[in-house]
Short mmCIF file of C-alpha atoms in Angstrom, two decimals:
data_model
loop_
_atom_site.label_atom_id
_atom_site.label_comp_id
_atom_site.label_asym_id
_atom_site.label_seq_id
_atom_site.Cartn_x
_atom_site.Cartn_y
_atom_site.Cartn_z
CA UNK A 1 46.25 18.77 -120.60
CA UNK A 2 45.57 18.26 -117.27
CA UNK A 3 43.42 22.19 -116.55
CA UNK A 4 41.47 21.29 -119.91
CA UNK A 5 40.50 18.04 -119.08
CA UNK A 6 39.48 18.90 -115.39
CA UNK A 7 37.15 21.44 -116.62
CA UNK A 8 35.24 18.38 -118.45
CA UNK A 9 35.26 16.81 -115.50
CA UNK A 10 38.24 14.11 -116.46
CA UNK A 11 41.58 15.56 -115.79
CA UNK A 12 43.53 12.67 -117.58
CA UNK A 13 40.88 13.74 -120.50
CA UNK A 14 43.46 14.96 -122.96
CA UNK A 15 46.93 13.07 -121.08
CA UNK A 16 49.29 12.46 -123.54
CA UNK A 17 47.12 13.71 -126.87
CA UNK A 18 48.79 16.85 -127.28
CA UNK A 19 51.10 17.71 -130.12
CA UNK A 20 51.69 13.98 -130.72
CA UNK A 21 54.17 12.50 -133.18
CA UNK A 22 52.72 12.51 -136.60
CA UNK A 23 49.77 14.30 -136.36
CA UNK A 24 48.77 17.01 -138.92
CA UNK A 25 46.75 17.98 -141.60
CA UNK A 26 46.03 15.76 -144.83
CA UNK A 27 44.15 17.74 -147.23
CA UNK A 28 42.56 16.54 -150.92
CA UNK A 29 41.04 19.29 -152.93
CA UNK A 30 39.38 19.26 -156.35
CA UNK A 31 38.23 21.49 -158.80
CA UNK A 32 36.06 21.12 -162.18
CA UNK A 33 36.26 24.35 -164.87
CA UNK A 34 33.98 24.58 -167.59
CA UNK A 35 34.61 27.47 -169.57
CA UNK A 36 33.36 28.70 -173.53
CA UNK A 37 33.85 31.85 -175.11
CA UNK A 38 32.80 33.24 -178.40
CA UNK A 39 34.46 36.11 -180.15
CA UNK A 40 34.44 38.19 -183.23
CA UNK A 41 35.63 41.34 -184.11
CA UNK A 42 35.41 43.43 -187.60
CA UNK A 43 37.66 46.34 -188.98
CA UNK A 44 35.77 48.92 -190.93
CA UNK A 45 38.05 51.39 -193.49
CA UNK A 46 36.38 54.61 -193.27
CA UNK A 47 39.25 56.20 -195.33
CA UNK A 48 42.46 55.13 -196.70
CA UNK A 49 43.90 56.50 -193.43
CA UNK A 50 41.00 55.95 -190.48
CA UNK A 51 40.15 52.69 -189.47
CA UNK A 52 37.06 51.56 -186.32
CA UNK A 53 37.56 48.48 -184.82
CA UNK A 54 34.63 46.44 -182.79
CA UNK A 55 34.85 43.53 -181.12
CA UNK A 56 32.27 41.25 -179.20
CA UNK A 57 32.93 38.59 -176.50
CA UNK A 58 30.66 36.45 -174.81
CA UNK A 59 31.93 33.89 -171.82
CA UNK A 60 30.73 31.69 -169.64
CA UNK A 61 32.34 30.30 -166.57
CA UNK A 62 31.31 27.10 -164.37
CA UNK A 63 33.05 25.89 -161.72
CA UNK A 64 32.57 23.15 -158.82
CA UNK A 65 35.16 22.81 -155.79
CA UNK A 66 34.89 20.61 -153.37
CA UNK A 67 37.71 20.11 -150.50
CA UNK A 68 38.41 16.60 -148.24
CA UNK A 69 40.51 17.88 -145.34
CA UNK A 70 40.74 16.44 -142.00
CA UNK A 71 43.20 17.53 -138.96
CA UNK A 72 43.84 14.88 -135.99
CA UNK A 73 45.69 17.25 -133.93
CA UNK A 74 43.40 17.26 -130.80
CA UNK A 75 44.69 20.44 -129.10
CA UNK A 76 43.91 22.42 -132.18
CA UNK A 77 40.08 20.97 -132.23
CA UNK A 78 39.59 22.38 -128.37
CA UNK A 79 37.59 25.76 -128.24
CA UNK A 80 39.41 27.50 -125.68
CA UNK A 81 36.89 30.54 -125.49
CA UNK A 82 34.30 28.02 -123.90
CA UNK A 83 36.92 27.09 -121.52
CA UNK A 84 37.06 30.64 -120.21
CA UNK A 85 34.19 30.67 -117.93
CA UNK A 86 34.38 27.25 -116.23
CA UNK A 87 38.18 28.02 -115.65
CA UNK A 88 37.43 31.59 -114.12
CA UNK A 89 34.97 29.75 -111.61
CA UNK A 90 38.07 26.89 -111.04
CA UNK A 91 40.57 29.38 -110.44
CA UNK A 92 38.29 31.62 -107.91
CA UNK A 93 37.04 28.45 -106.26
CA UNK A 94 40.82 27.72 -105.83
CA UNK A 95 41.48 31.25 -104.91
CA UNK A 96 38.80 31.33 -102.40
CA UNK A 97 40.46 28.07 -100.94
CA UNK A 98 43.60 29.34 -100.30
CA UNK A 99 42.29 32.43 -98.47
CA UNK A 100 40.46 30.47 -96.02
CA UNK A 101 43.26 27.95 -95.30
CA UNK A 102 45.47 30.62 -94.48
CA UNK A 103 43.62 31.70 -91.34
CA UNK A 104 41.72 28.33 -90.98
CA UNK A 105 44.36 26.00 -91.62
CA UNK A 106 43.34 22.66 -93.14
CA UNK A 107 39.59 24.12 -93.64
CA UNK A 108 39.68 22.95 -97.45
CA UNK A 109 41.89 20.04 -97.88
CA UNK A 110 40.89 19.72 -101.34
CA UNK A 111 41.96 23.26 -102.80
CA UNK A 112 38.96 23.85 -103.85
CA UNK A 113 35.95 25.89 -102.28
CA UNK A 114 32.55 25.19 -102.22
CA UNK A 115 29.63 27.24 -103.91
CA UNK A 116 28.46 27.94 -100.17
CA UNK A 117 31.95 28.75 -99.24
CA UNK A 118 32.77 31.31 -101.63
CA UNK A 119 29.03 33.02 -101.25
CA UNK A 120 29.83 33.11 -97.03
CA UNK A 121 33.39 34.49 -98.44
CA UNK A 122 32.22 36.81 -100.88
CA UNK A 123 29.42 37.92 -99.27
CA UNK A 124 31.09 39.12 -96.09
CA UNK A 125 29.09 36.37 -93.54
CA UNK A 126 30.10 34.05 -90.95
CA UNK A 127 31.62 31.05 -91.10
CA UNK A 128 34.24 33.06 -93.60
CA UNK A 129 33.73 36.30 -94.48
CA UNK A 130 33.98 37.85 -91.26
CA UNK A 131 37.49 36.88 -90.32
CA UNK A 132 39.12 38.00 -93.29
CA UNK A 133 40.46 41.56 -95.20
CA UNK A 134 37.12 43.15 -97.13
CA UNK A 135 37.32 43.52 -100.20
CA UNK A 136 40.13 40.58 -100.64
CA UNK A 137 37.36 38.72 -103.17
CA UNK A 138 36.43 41.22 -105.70
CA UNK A 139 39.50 42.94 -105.37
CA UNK A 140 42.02 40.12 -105.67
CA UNK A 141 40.92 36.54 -105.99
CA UNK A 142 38.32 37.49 -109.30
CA UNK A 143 40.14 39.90 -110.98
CA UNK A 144 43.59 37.72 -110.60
CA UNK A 145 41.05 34.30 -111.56
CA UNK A 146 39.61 36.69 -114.53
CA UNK A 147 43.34 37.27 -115.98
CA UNK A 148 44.03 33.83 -115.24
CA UNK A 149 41.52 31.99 -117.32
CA UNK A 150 41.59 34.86 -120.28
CA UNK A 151 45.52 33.77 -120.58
CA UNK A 152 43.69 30.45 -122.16
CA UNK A 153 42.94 32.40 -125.35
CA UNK A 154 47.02 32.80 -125.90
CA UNK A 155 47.33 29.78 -126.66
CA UNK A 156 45.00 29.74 -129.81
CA UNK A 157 48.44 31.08 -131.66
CA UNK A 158 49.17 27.18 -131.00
CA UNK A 159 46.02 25.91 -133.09
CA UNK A 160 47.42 25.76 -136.58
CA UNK A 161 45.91 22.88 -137.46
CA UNK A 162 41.93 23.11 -136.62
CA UNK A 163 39.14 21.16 -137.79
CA UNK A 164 38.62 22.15 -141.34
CA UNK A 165 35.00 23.04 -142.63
CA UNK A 166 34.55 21.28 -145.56
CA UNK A 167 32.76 21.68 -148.66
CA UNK A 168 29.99 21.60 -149.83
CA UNK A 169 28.21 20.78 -147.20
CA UNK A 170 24.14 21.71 -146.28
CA UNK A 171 25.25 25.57 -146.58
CA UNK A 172 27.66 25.97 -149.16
CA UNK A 173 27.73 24.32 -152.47
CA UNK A 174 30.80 24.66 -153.93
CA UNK A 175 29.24 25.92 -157.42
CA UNK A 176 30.36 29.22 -159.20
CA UNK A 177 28.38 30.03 -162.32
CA UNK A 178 28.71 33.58 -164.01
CA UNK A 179 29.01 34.92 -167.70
CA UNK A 180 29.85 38.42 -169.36
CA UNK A 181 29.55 40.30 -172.24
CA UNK A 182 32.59 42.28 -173.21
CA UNK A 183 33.40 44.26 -176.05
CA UNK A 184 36.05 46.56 -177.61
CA UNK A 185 35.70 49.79 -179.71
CA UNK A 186 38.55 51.57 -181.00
CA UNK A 187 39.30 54.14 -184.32
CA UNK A 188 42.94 54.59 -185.51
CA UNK A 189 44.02 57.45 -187.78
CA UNK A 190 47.57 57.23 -189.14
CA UNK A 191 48.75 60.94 -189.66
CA UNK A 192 51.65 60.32 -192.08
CA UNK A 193 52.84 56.77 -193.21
CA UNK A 194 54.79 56.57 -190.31
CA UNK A 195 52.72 58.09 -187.40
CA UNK A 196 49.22 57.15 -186.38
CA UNK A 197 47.30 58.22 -183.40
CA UNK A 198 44.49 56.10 -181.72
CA UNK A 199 41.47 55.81 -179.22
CA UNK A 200 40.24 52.84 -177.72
CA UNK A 201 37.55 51.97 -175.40
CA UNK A 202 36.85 47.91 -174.38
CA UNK A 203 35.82 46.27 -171.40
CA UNK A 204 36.93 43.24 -169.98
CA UNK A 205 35.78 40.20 -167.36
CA UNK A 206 37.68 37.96 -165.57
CA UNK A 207 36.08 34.96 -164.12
CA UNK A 208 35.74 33.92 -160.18
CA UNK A 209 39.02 33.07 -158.79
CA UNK A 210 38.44 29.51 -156.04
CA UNK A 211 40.38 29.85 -152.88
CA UNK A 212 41.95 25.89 -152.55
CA UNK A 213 43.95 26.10 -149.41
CA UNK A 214 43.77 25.57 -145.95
CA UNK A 215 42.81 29.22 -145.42
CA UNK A 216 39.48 28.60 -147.67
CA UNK A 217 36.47 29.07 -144.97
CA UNK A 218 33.05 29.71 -144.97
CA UNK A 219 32.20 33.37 -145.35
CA UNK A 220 30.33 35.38 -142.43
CA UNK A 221 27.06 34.79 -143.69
CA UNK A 222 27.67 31.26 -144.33
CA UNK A 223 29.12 30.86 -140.89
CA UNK A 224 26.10 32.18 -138.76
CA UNK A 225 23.89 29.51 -141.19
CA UNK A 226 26.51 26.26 -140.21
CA UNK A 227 26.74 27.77 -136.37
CA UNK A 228 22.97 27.89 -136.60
CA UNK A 229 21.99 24.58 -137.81
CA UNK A 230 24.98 23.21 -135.38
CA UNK A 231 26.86 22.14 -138.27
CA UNK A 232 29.98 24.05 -138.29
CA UNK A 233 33.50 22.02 -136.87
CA UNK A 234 35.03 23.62 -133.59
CA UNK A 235 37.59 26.73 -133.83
CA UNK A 236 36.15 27.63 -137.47
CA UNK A 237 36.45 31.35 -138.56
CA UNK A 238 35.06 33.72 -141.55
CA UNK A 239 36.89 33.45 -144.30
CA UNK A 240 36.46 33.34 -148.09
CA UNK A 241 35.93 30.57 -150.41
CA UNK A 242 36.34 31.98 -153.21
CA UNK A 243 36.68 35.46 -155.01
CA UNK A 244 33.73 36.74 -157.69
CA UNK A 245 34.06 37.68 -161.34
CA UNK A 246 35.55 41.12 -161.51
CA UNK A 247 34.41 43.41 -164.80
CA UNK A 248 37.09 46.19 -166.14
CA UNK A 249 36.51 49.28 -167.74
CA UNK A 250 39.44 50.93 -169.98
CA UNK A 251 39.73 54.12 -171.49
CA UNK A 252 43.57 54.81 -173.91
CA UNK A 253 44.30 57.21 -175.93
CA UNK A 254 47.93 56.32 -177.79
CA UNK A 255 50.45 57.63 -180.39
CA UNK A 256 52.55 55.26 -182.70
CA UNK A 257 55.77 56.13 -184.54
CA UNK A 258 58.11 53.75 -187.01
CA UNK A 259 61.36 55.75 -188.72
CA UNK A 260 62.96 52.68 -189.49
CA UNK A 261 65.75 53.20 -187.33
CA UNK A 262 63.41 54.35 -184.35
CA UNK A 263 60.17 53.80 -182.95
CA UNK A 264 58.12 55.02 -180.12
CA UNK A 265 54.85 54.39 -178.43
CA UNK A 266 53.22 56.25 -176.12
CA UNK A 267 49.52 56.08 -174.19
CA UNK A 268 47.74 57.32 -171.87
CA UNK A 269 45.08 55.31 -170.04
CA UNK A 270 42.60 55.07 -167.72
CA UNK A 271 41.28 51.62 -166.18
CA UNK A 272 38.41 51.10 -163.73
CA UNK A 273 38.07 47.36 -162.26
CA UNK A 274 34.55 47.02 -160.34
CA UNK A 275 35.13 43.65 -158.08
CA UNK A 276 38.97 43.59 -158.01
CA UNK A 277 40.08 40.14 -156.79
CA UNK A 278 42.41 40.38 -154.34
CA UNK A 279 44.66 37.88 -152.90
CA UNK A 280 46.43 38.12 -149.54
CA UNK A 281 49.17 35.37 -148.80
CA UNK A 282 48.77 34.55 -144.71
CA UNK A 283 51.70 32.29 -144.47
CA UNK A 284 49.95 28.80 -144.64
CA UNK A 285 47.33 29.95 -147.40
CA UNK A 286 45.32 32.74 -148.79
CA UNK A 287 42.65 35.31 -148.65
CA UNK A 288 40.49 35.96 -151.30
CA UNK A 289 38.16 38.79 -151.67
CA UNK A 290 36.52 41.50 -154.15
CA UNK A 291 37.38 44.74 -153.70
CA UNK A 292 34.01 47.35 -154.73
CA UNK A 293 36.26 49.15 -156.61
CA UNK A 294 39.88 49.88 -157.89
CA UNK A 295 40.88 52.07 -160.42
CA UNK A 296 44.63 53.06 -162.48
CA UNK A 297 45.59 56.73 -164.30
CA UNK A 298 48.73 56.08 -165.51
CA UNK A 299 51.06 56.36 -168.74
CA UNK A 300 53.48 53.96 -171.33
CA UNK A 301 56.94 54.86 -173.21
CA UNK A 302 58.34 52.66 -175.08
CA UNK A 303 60.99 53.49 -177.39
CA UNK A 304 63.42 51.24 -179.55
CA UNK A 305 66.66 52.59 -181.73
CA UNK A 306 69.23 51.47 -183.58
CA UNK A 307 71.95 54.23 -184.05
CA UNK A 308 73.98 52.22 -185.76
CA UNK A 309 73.15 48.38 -187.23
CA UNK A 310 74.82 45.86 -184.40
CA UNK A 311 73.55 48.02 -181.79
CA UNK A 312 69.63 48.20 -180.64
CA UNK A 313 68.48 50.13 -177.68
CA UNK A 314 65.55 50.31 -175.91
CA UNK A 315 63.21 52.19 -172.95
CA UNK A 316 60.63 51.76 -171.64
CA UNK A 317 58.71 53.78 -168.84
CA UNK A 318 55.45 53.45 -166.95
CA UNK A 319 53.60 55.72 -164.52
CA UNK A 320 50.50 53.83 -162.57
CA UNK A 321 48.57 55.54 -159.73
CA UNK A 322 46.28 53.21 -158.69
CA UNK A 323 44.13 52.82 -155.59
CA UNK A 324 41.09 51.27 -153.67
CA UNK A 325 38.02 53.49 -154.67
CA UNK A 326 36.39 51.07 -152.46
CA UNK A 327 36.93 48.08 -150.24
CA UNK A 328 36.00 47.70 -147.08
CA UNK A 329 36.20 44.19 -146.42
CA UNK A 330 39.55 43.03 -147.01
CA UNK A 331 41.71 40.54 -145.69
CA UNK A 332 42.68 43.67 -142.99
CA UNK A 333 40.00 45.69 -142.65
CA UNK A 334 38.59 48.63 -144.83
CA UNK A 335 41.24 49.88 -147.37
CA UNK A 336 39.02 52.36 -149.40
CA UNK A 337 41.14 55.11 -150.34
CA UNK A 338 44.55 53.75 -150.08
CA UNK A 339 46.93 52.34 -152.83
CA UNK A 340 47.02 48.86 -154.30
CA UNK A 341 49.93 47.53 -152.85
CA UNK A 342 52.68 45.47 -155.50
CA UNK A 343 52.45 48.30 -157.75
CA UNK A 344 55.05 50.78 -158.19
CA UNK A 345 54.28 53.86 -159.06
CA UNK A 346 57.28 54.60 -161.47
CA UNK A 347 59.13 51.49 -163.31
CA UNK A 348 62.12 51.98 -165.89
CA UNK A 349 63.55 49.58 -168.23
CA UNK A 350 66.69 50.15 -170.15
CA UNK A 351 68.26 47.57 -172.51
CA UNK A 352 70.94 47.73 -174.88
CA UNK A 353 72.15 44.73 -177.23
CA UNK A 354 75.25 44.81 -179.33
CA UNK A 355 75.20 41.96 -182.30
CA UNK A 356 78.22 41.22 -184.33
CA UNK A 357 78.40 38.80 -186.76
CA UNK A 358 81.98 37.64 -187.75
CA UNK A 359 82.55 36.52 -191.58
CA UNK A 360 82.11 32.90 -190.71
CA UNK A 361 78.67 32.83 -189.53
CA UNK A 362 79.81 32.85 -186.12
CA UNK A 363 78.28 35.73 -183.56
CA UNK A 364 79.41 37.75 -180.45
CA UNK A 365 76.26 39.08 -178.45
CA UNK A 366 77.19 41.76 -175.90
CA UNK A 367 73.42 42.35 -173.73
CA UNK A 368 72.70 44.54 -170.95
CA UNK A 369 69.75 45.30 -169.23
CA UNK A 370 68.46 47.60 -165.65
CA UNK A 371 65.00 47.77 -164.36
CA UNK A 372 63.98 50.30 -161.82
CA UNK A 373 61.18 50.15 -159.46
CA UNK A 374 59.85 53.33 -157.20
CA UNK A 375 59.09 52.53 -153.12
CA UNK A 376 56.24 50.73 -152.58
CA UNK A 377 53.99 48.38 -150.67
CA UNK A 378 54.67 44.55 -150.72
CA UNK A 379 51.04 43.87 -149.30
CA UNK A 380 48.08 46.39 -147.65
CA UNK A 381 48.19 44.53 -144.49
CA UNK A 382 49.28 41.57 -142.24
CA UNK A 383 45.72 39.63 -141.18
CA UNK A 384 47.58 38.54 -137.60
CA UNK A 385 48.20 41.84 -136.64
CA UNK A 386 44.52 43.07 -136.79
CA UNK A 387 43.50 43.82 -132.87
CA UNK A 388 40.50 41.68 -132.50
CA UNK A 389 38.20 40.62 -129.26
CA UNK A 390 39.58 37.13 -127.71
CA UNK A 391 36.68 36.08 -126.73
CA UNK A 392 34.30 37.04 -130.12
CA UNK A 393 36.40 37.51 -132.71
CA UNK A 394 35.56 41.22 -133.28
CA UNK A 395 37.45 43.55 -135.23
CA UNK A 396 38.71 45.92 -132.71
CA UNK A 397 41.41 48.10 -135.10
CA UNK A 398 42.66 47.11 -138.07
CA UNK A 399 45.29 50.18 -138.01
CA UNK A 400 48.62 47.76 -136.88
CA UNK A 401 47.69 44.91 -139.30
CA UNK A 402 48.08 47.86 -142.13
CA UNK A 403 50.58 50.35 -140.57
CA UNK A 404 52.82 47.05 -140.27
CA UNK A 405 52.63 46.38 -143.87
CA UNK A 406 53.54 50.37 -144.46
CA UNK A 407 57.22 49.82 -143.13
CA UNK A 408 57.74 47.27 -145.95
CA UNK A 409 57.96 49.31 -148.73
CA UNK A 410 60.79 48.14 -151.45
CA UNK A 411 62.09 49.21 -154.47
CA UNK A 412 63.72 48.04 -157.49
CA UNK A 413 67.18 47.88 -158.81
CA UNK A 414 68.13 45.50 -160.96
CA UNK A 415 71.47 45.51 -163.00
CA UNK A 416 71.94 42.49 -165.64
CA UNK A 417 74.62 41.46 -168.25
CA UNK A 418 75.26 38.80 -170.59
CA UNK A 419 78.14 37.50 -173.16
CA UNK A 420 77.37 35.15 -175.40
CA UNK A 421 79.86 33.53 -178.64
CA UNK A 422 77.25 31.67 -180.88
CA UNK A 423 78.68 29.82 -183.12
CA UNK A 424 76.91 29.08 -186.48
CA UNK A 425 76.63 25.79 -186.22
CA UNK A 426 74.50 25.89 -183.03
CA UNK A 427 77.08 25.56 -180.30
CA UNK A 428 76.10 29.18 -178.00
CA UNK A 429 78.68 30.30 -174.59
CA UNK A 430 77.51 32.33 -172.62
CA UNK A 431 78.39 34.27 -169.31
CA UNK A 432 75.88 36.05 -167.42
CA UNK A 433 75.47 37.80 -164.18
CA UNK A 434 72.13 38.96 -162.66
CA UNK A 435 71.76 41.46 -159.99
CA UNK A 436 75.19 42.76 -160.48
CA UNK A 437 74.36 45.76 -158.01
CA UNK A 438 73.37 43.15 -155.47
CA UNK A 439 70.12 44.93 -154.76
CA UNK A 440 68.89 43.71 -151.60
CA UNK A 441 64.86 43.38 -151.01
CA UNK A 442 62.21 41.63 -149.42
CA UNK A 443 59.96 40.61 -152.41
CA UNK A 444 56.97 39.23 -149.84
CA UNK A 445 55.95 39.42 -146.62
CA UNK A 446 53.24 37.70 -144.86
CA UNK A 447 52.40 36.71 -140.79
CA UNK A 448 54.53 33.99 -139.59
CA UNK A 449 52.84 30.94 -139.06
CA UNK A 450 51.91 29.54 -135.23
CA UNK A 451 54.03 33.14 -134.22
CA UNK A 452 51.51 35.94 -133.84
CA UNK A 453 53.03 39.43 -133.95
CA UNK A 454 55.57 38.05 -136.19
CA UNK A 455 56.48 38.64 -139.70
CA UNK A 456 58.32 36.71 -142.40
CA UNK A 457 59.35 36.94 -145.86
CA UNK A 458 60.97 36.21 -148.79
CA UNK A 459 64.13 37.55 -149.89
CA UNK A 460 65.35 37.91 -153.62
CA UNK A 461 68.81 36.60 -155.32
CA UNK A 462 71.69 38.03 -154.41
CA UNK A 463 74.26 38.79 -156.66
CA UNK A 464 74.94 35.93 -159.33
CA UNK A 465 76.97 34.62 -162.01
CA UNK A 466 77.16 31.96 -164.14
CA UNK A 467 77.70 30.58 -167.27
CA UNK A 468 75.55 28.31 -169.98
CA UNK A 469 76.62 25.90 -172.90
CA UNK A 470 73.67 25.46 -175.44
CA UNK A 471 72.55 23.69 -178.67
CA UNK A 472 70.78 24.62 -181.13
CA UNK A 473 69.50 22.12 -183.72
#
């Protein structure tokens, strides 16, 4: 308190105003959707057998945000980086001081030298820079005041709650208007009475996504405009407010089968998504952004029997390999090439349910179920980890933020069972347990808050049982 306010020329500046009791954040935010669509779609019987499907969609979005956050915690409202020079000069003044005292005792009462002083010192000339060791100045006092002062920007990991820019405001308006056209086409040929076959092409729009939280700021562009016209609040940083419409492409090609007893389906597909939104959880909020492009090859099973009439069993089985065509300005960095992270590649359902009915009416329901997961990535990247320039804010490397994110991959194993009496006139017992493998995961991960370099998360549920009593009328 004391450093900070001296450098403004008041050292009792700041006394007693940091970190106070009750201090914090109060944030408002508020958000208007206006949204139509109109839809239609017609089925054309070319033959008893081949039927083409079209469809047409038409949607409009609106959308006005606005946000009413303030933050009364003073030291996060201080911008540290301006702080660096004056305190470099402070701490060499001081530096310079303390030489000269120790062969001129007294010389500086104050601590603090003079501009005159440090030039004689610096510059080698009487009264001072004659009677001490060359070279003590640049080689000691400003390199150790340098290292000094740039210790300042640590502290930032302390200002959690900065002045929040607020919208709108003269830059940003806090509008979002887009529409889209989307439409389906699809032909399906049944090959027996049982078995039909099918293409389908369609393509698909999903409106912009607003980013309420305390991580919604003005984007780069919108930043330099505030900075420029001196409007933006102290500490602020590029951000996102919100993430734009996204428009989807899908190609699937499928076979259908019903034999009463079993049934099957099976595709293959192809989706293309051309302004993916992405969001990235940073502890205390989120990142939104649009991806250029992101695109999914992949494959569905699913498959129902019943061998015998109490007894139903199903599969199902999907393939996706999916992955950033392009994206290079995430919440981490460029990610073009590399896979969408949350998706596994491989995921397996089983289920089995055994029904029998007693001759009263009553029922005994004997359910099991396990879904499997391959590896994969939780998130592409931790923000707080990317290596950035204390003083500008540059992107230095982005490669820890991601390679962090890397050693997180999970996978899925999830075991559940149920008995359940149900009796016919409504009264239902069951027992269940879930996660009886007690599959152990991290299911998110995200940068601790106010703790840079650290990483937290959120675990799933252990191993549990129970039991439920239920009515139905």
């Amino acid at each position: 308190e004391q450093l900070l306010g001296a450098l403004q020329g008041d050292p009792a500046l700041y006394a007693g105003r940091f970190f106070g009791n009750g201090r914090g954040l109060t944030e408002a935010y508020r958000l208007k959707n206006e949204a139509f669509s109109i839809f239609g779609q017609i089925d054309f019987e070319v033959t008893d057998r081949l039927t083409l499907t079209g469809g047409l969609n038409y949607t409009k979005d609106k959308k006005r945000f606005s946000t009413d956050v303030t933050s009364d915690e003073v030291f996060s409202a201080i911008p540290l980086s301006s702080f660096v020079t004056p305190a470099t000069q402070l701490f060499v003044a001081q530096g310079v001081a303390t030489a000269i005292n120790s062969v001129a005792p007294g010389t500086i009462p104050s601590g603090i030298a003079s501009a005159a002083q440090i030039a004689s010192f610096a510059g080698g000339t009487a009264p001072f820079g004659n009677v001490l060791t060359p070279g003590i100045y640049s080689g000691t006092i400003v390199p150790t005041a340098t290292a000094t002062a740039q210790g300042l920007l640590a502290l930032r990991a302390l200002q959690f709650l900065p002045p929040f820019q607020n919208v709108p405001n003269a830059i940003e308006n806090g509008k979002v208007n887009d529409d889209n056209v989307a439409f389906a086409l699809s032909a399906n040929y049944e090959i027996t009475d049982t078995t039909s076959v099918y293409l389908r092409y369609a393509t698909g729009y999903k409106a912009a996504s607003v980013n309420l939280s305390r991580n919604s700021q003005p984007t780069a562009p919108a930043l330099a405009q505030l900075v420029a016209a001196g409007l933006a609040v102290p500490n602020v940083a590029a951000g996102s407010r919100f993430a734009g419409p996204e428009d989807s492409t899908v190609y699937e090609l499928g076979l259908k089968g019903n034999w009463g007893w079993l049934s099957a389906n099976v595709a293959l597909f192809k989706q293309e998504i051309k302004g993916f939104q992405s969001n990235l959880f940073t502890g205390t909020g989120f990142f939104l952004a649009n991806a250029g492009k992101q695109s999914v090859d992949g494959f569905e099973f699913e498959g129902r029997m019943k061998p015998i009439d109490p007894l139903t069993i199903s599969l199902a089985v999907t393939y996706l390999d999916s992955k950033y065509d392009s994206f290079l300005l995430s919440g981490v960095g460029d990610l073009t090439g590399t896979r969408v992270a949350g998706v596994a590649p491989w995921s397996i359902t089983y289920g089995a349910q055994y029904d029998h009915e007693f001759d009263n009416g009553d029922s005994l329901i004997l359910r099991a179920d396990y879904h499997y997961e391959s590896p994969f990535m939780l998130v592409e990247g931790l923000p707080n980890l990317v290596v950035k320039n204390p003083i500008t804010g540059a992107v230095i490397s982005n490669t820890p933020a991601i390679q962090a994110a890397r050693d997180f991959k999970q996978s899925v194993n999830d075991l559940n069972a149920s008995i359940t009496y149900a009796m016919d006139m409504g009264l239902e017992f069951t027992i269940w347990g879930r996660n009886l493998l007690d599959d152990r995961m991290i299911r998110q991960i995200f940068d601790s808050p106010a703790q840079i370099g650290s990483i937290s998360g959120y675990p799933n549920q252990p191993r549990t049982y129970g039991a439920t009593v239920r009515y139905r009328f």
